[in-house]
Short mmCIF file of C-alpha atoms in Angstrom, two decimals:
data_model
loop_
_atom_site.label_atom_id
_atom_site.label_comp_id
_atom_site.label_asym_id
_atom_site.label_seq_id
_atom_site.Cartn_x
_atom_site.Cartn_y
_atom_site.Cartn_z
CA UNK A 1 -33.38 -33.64 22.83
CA UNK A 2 -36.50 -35.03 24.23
CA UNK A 3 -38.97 -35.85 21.22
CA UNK A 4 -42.15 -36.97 23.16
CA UNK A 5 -43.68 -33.73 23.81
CA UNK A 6 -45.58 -31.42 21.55
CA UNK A 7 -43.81 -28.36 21.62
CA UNK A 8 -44.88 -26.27 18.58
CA UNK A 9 -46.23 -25.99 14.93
CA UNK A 10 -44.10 -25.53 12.11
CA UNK A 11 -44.98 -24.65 8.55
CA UNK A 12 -42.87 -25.15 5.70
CA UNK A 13 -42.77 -23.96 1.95
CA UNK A 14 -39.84 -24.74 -0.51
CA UNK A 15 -37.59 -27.26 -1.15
CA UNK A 16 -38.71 -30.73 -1.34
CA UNK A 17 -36.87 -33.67 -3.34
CA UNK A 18 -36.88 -37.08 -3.78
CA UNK A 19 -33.23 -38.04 -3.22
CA UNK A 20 -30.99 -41.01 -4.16
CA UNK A 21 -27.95 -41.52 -1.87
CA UNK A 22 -25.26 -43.15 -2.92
CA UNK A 23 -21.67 -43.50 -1.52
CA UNK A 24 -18.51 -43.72 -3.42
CA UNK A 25 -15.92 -46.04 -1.67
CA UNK A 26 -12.35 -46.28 -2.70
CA UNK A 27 -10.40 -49.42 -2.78
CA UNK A 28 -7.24 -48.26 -3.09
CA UNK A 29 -7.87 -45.13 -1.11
CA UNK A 30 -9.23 -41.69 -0.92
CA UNK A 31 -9.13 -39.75 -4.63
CA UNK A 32 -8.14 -43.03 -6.49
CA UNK A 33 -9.60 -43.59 -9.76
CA UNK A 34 -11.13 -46.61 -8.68
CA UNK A 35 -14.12 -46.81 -6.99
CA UNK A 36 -17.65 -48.23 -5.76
CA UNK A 37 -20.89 -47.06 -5.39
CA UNK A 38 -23.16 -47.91 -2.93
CA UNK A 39 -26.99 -46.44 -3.47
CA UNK A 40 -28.37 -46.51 0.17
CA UNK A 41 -31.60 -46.11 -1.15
CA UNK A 42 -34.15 -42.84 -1.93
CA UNK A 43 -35.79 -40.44 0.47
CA UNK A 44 -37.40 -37.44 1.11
CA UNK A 45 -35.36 -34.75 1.00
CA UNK A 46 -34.17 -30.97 0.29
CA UNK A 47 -33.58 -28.44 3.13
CA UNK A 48 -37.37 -27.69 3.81
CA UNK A 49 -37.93 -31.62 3.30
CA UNK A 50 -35.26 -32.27 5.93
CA UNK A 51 -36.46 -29.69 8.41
CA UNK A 52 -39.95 -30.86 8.53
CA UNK A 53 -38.97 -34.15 8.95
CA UNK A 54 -36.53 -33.96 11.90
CA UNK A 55 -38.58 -31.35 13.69
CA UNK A 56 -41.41 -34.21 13.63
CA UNK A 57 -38.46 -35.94 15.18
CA UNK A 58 -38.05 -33.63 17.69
CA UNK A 59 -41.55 -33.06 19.05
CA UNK A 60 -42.71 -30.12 16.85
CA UNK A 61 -46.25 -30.66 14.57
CA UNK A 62 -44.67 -30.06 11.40
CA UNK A 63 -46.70 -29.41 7.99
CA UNK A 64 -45.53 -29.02 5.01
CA UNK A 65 -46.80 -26.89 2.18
CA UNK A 66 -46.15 -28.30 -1.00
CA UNK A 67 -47.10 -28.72 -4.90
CA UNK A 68 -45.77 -31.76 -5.86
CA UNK A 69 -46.65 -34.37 -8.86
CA UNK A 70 -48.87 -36.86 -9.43
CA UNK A 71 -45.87 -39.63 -10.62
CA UNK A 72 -44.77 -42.08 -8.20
CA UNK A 73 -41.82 -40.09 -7.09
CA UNK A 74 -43.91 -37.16 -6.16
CA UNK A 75 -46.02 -39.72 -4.47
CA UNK A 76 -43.10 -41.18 -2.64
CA UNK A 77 -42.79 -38.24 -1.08
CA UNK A 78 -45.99 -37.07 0.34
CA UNK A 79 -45.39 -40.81 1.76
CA UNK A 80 -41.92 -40.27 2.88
CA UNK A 81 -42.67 -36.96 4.98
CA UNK A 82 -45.92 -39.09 6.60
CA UNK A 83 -43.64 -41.71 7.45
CA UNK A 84 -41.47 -39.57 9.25
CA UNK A 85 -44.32 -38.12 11.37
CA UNK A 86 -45.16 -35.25 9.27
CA UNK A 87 -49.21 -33.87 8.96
CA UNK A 88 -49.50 -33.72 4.78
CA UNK A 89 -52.95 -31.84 4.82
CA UNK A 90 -50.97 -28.68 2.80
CA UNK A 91 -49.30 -31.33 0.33
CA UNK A 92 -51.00 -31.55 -3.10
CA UNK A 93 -50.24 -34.30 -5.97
CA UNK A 94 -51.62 -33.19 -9.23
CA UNK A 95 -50.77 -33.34 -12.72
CA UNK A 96 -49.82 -29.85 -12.76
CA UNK A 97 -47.35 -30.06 -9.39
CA UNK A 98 -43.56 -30.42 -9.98
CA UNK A 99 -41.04 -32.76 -8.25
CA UNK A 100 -37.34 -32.88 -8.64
CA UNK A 101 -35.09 -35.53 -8.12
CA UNK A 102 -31.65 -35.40 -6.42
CA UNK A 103 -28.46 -38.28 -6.74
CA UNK A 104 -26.42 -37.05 -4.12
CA UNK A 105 -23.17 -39.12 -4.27
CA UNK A 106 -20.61 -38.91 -1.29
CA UNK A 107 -16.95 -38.58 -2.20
CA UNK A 108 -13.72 -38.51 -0.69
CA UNK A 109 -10.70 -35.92 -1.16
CA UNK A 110 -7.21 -37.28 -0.85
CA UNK A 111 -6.89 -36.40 2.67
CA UNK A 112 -10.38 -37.83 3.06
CA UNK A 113 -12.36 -35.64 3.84
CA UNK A 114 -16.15 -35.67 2.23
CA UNK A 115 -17.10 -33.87 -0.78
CA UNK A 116 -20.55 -33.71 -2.27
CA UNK A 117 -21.45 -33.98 -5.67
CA UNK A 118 -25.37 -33.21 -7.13
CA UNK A 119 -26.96 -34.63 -9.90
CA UNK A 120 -30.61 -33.18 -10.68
CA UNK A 121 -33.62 -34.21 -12.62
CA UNK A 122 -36.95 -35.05 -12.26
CA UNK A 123 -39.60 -37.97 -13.49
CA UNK A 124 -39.45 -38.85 -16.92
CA UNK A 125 -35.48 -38.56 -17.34
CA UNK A 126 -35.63 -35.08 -17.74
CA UNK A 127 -31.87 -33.22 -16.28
CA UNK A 128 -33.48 -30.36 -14.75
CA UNK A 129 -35.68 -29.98 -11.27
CA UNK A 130 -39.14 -29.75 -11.73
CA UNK A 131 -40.63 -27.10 -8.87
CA UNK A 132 -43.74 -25.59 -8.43
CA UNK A 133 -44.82 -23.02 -5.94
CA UNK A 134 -48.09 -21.23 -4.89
CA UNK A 135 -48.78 -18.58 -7.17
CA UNK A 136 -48.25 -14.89 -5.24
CA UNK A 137 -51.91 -13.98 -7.43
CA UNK A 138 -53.90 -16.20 -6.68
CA UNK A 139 -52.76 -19.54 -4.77
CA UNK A 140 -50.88 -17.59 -1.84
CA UNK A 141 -53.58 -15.62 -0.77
CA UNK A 142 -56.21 -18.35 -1.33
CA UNK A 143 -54.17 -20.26 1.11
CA UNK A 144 -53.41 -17.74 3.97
CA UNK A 145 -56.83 -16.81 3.53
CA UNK A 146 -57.79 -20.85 4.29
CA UNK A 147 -55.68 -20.71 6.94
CA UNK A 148 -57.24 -18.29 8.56
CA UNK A 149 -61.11 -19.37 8.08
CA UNK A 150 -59.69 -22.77 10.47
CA UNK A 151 -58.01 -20.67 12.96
CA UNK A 152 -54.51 -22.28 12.00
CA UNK A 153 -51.53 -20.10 12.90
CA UNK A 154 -48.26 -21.97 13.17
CA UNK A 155 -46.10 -20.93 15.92
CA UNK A 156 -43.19 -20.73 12.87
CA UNK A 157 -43.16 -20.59 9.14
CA UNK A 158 -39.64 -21.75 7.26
CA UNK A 159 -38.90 -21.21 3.82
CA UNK A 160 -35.86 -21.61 1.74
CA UNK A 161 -36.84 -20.19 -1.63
CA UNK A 162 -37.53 -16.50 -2.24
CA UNK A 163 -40.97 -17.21 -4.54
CA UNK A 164 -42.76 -14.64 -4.38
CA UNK A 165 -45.82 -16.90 -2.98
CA UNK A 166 -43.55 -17.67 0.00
CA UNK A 167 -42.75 -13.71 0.66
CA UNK A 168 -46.94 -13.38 0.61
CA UNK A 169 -47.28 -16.21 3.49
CA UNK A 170 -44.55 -14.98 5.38
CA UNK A 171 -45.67 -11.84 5.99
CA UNK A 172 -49.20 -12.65 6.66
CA UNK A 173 -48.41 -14.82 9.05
CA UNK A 174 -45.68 -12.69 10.66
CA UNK A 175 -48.40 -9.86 10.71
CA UNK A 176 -50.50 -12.62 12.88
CA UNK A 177 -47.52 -13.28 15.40
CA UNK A 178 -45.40 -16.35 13.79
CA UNK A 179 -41.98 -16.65 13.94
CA UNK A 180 -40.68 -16.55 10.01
CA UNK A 181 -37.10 -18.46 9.20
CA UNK A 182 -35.44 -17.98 5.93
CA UNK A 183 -32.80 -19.90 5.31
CA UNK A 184 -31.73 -18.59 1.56
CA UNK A 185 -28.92 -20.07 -0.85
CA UNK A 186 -27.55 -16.68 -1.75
CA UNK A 187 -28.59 -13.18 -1.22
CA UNK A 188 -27.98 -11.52 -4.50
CA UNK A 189 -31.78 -10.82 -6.03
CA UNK A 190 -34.63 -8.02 -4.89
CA UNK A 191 -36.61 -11.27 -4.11
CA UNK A 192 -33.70 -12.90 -1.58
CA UNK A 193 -33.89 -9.39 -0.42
CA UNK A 194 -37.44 -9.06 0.41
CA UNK A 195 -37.47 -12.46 1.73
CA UNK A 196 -34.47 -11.61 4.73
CA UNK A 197 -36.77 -7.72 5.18
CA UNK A 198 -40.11 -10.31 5.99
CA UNK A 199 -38.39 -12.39 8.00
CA UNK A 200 -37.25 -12.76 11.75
CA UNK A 201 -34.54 -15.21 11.64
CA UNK A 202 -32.19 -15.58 8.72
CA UNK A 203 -29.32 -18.66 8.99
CA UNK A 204 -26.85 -19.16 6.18
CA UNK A 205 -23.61 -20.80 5.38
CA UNK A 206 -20.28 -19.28 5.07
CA UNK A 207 -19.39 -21.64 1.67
CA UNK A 208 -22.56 -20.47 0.16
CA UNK A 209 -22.56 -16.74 1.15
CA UNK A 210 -19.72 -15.49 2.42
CA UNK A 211 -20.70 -12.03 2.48
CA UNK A 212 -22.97 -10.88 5.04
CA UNK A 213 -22.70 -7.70 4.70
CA UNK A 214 -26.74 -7.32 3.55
CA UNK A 215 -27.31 -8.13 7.04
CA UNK A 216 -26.41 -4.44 8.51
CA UNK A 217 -29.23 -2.81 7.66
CA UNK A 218 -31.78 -5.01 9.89
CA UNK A 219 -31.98 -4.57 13.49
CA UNK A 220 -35.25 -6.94 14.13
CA UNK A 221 -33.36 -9.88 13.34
CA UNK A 222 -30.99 -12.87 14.15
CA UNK A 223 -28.37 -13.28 11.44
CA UNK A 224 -26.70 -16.94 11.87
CA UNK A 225 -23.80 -17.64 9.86
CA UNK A 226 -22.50 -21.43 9.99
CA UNK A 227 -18.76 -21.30 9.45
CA UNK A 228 -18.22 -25.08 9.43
CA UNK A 229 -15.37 -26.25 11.39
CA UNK A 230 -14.49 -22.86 12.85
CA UNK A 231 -18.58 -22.48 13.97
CA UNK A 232 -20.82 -19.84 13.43
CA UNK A 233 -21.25 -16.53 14.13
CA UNK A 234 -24.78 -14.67 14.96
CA UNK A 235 -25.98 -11.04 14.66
CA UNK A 236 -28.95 -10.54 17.25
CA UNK A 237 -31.60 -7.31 16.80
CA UNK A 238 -29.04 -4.09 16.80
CA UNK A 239 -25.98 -6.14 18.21
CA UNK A 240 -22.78 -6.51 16.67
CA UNK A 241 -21.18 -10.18 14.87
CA UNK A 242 -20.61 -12.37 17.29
CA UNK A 243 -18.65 -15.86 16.97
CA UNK A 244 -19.46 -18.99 18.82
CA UNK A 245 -17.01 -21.93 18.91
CA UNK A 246 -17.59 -25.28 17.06
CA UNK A 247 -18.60 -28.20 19.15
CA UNK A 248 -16.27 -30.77 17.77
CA UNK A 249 -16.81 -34.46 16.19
CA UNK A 250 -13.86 -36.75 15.93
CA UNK A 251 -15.76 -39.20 14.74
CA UNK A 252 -17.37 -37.84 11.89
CA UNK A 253 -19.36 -39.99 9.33
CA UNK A 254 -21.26 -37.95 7.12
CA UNK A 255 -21.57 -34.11 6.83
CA UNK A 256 -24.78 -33.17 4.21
CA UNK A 257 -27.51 -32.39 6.51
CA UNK A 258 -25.61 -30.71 9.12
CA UNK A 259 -27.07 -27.31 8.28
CA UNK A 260 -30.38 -28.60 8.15
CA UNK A 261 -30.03 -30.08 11.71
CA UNK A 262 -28.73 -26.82 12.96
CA UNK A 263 -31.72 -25.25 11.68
CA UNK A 264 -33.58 -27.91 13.16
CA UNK A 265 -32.41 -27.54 16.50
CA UNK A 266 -32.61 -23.51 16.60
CA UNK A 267 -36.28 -23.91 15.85
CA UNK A 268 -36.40 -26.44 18.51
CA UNK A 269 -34.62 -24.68 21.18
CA UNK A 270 -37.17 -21.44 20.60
CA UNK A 271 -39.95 -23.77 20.74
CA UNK A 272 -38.24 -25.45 24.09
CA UNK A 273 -37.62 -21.97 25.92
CA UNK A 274 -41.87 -21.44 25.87
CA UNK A 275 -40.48 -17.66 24.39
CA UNK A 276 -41.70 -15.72 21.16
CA UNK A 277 -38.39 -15.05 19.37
CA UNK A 278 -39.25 -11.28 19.50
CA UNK A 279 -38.70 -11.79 23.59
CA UNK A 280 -35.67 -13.75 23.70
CA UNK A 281 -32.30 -12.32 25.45
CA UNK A 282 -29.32 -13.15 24.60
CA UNK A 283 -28.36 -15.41 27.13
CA UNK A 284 -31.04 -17.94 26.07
CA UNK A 285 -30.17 -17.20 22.38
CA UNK A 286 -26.61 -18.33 23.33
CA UNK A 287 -27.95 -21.25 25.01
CA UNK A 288 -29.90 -22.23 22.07
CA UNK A 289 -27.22 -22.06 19.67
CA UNK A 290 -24.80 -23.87 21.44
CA UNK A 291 -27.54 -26.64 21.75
CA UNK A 292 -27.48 -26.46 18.29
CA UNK A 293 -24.39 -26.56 17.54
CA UNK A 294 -24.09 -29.72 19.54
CA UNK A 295 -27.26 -31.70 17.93
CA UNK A 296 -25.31 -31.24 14.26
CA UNK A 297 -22.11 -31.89 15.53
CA UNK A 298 -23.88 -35.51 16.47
CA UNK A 299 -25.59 -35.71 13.23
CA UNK A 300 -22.63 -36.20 11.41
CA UNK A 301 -21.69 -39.22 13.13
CA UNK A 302 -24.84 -40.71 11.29
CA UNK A 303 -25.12 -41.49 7.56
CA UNK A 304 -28.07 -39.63 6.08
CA UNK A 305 -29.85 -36.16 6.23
CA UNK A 306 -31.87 -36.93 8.81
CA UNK A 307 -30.56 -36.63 11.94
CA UNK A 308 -32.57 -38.95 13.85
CA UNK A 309 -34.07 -42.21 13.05
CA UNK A 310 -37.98 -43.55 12.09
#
């Protein structure tokens, strides 16, 4: 994908860690008992983090919206997502903000392939993720409202938690003509719910929800389901479940971040095709998947979340 041309602006409320990556190597093999770690170092990162920052790779004006701390790993990341060519104006660092912190250690099964573990907390040694998201009361409409006094309307919005300040900006600015992406964990509250009914494009994996049965009452959106190996399967407007085939790696490196690259890339490819989702056919929308199919399938040949490189 060409990344030297401006192609469109991209909002994005939700998740946003500080990660530590570390990979486990195995001396005596794959699932042995003993092992090495390697820390490759800490980065921006969570799904929204991730998708802001390889859109900015990509050629999209990407700015996130976030509440983070004033400690230095909050700080690290308002640097982090500037030094991968994000615009921080919506990114706040104050006392009251929240940041979590991710060790995200690579395994191996027995047969090799990669497994994932998580270990959360956030600064001062605390075990548990420390978020914080615009308040639906006051903060939400305070900020759509600022938005509009400046005349900014992103051509998308992305979120990947169902806050109820989230659902507030997504439908104002769907109301004004942006594309809204939700790309939930599960689907099992009224607030996951409301969050696929506000938006126009909903992508989720198989592993996480396997169920997509919530998905056939819409018919003024694109379902994507990522089925890993096997590839994904979409539900466009009033159209049936359709399945796409995988574009295959043989030389695969590192899967975490694949999802967020497909994402990535779908955004992209909308952006690319000079359409509003709403007047997309089907043949483009095939196009555009594939594509994206293709970009994660070479992400994983890369170590890291990224996708592309600073």
């Amino acid at each position: 994908m060409d990344s030297k041309k401006t192609l469109a602006r991209c909002l994005g409320s939700g998740i946003y860690n500080l990660d530590t990556n570390v990979v486990r190597e195995y001396p005596d093999g794959p699932g042995s008992r003993r092992f090495t770690e390697t820390v490759l170092g800490d980065e921006v990162g969570g799904t929204c983090g991730n998708v802001m920052c390889i859109l900015a790779g990509l050629g999209l004006e990407t700015y996130p919206q976030a509440c983070l701390d004033d400690s230095p790993e909050g700080l690290r990341i308002t640097e982090d997502l500037k030094r991968f060519g994000c615009d921080t104006r919506f990114v706040t660092n104050t006392p009251d903000g929240g940041t979590s912190l991710l060790r995200v250690t690579r395994k191996r099964f027995p047969d090799g392939s990669m497994k994932v573990s998580v270990r959360a907390g956030s600064p001062g040694g605390s075990r548990f993720p420390k978020r914080r998201f615009l308040r639906v009361r006051d903060q939400a409409p305070a900020f759509v409202q600022a938005l509009q006094d400046v005349g900014f309307i992103p051509d998308f919005y992305f979120f990947d938690d169902p806050a109820a300040g989230h659902r507030y900006v997504a439908e104002a600015l769907r109301e004004r003509g942006t594309t809204v992406y939700f790309e939930p964990a599960r689907v099992e509250t009224n607030a996951d719910l409301e969050s696929v009914r506000c938006s126009d494009i909903v992508k989720f994996s198989n592993e996480n929800i396997p169920d997509a049965s919530f998905a056939d009452g819409f018919r003024d959106k694109l379902f994507v389901q990522t089925l890993g190996k096997e590839g994904l399967r979409y539900k466009f407007l009033d159209g049936d479940w359709k399945t796409l085939p995988p574009v295959v790696n043989a030389h695969v490196v590192d899967t975490e971040g694949a999802g967020d690259a497909t994402t990535s890339a779908i955004i992209c490819g909308i952006a690319r095709s000079g359409k509003r989702f709403r007047d997309l056919d089907e043949a483009e929308l095939v196009r555009i998947l594939t594509e994206a199919q293709r970009f994660a399938s070479e992400s994983v040949s890369r170590m890291g979340t990224k996708a592309i490189t600073t």
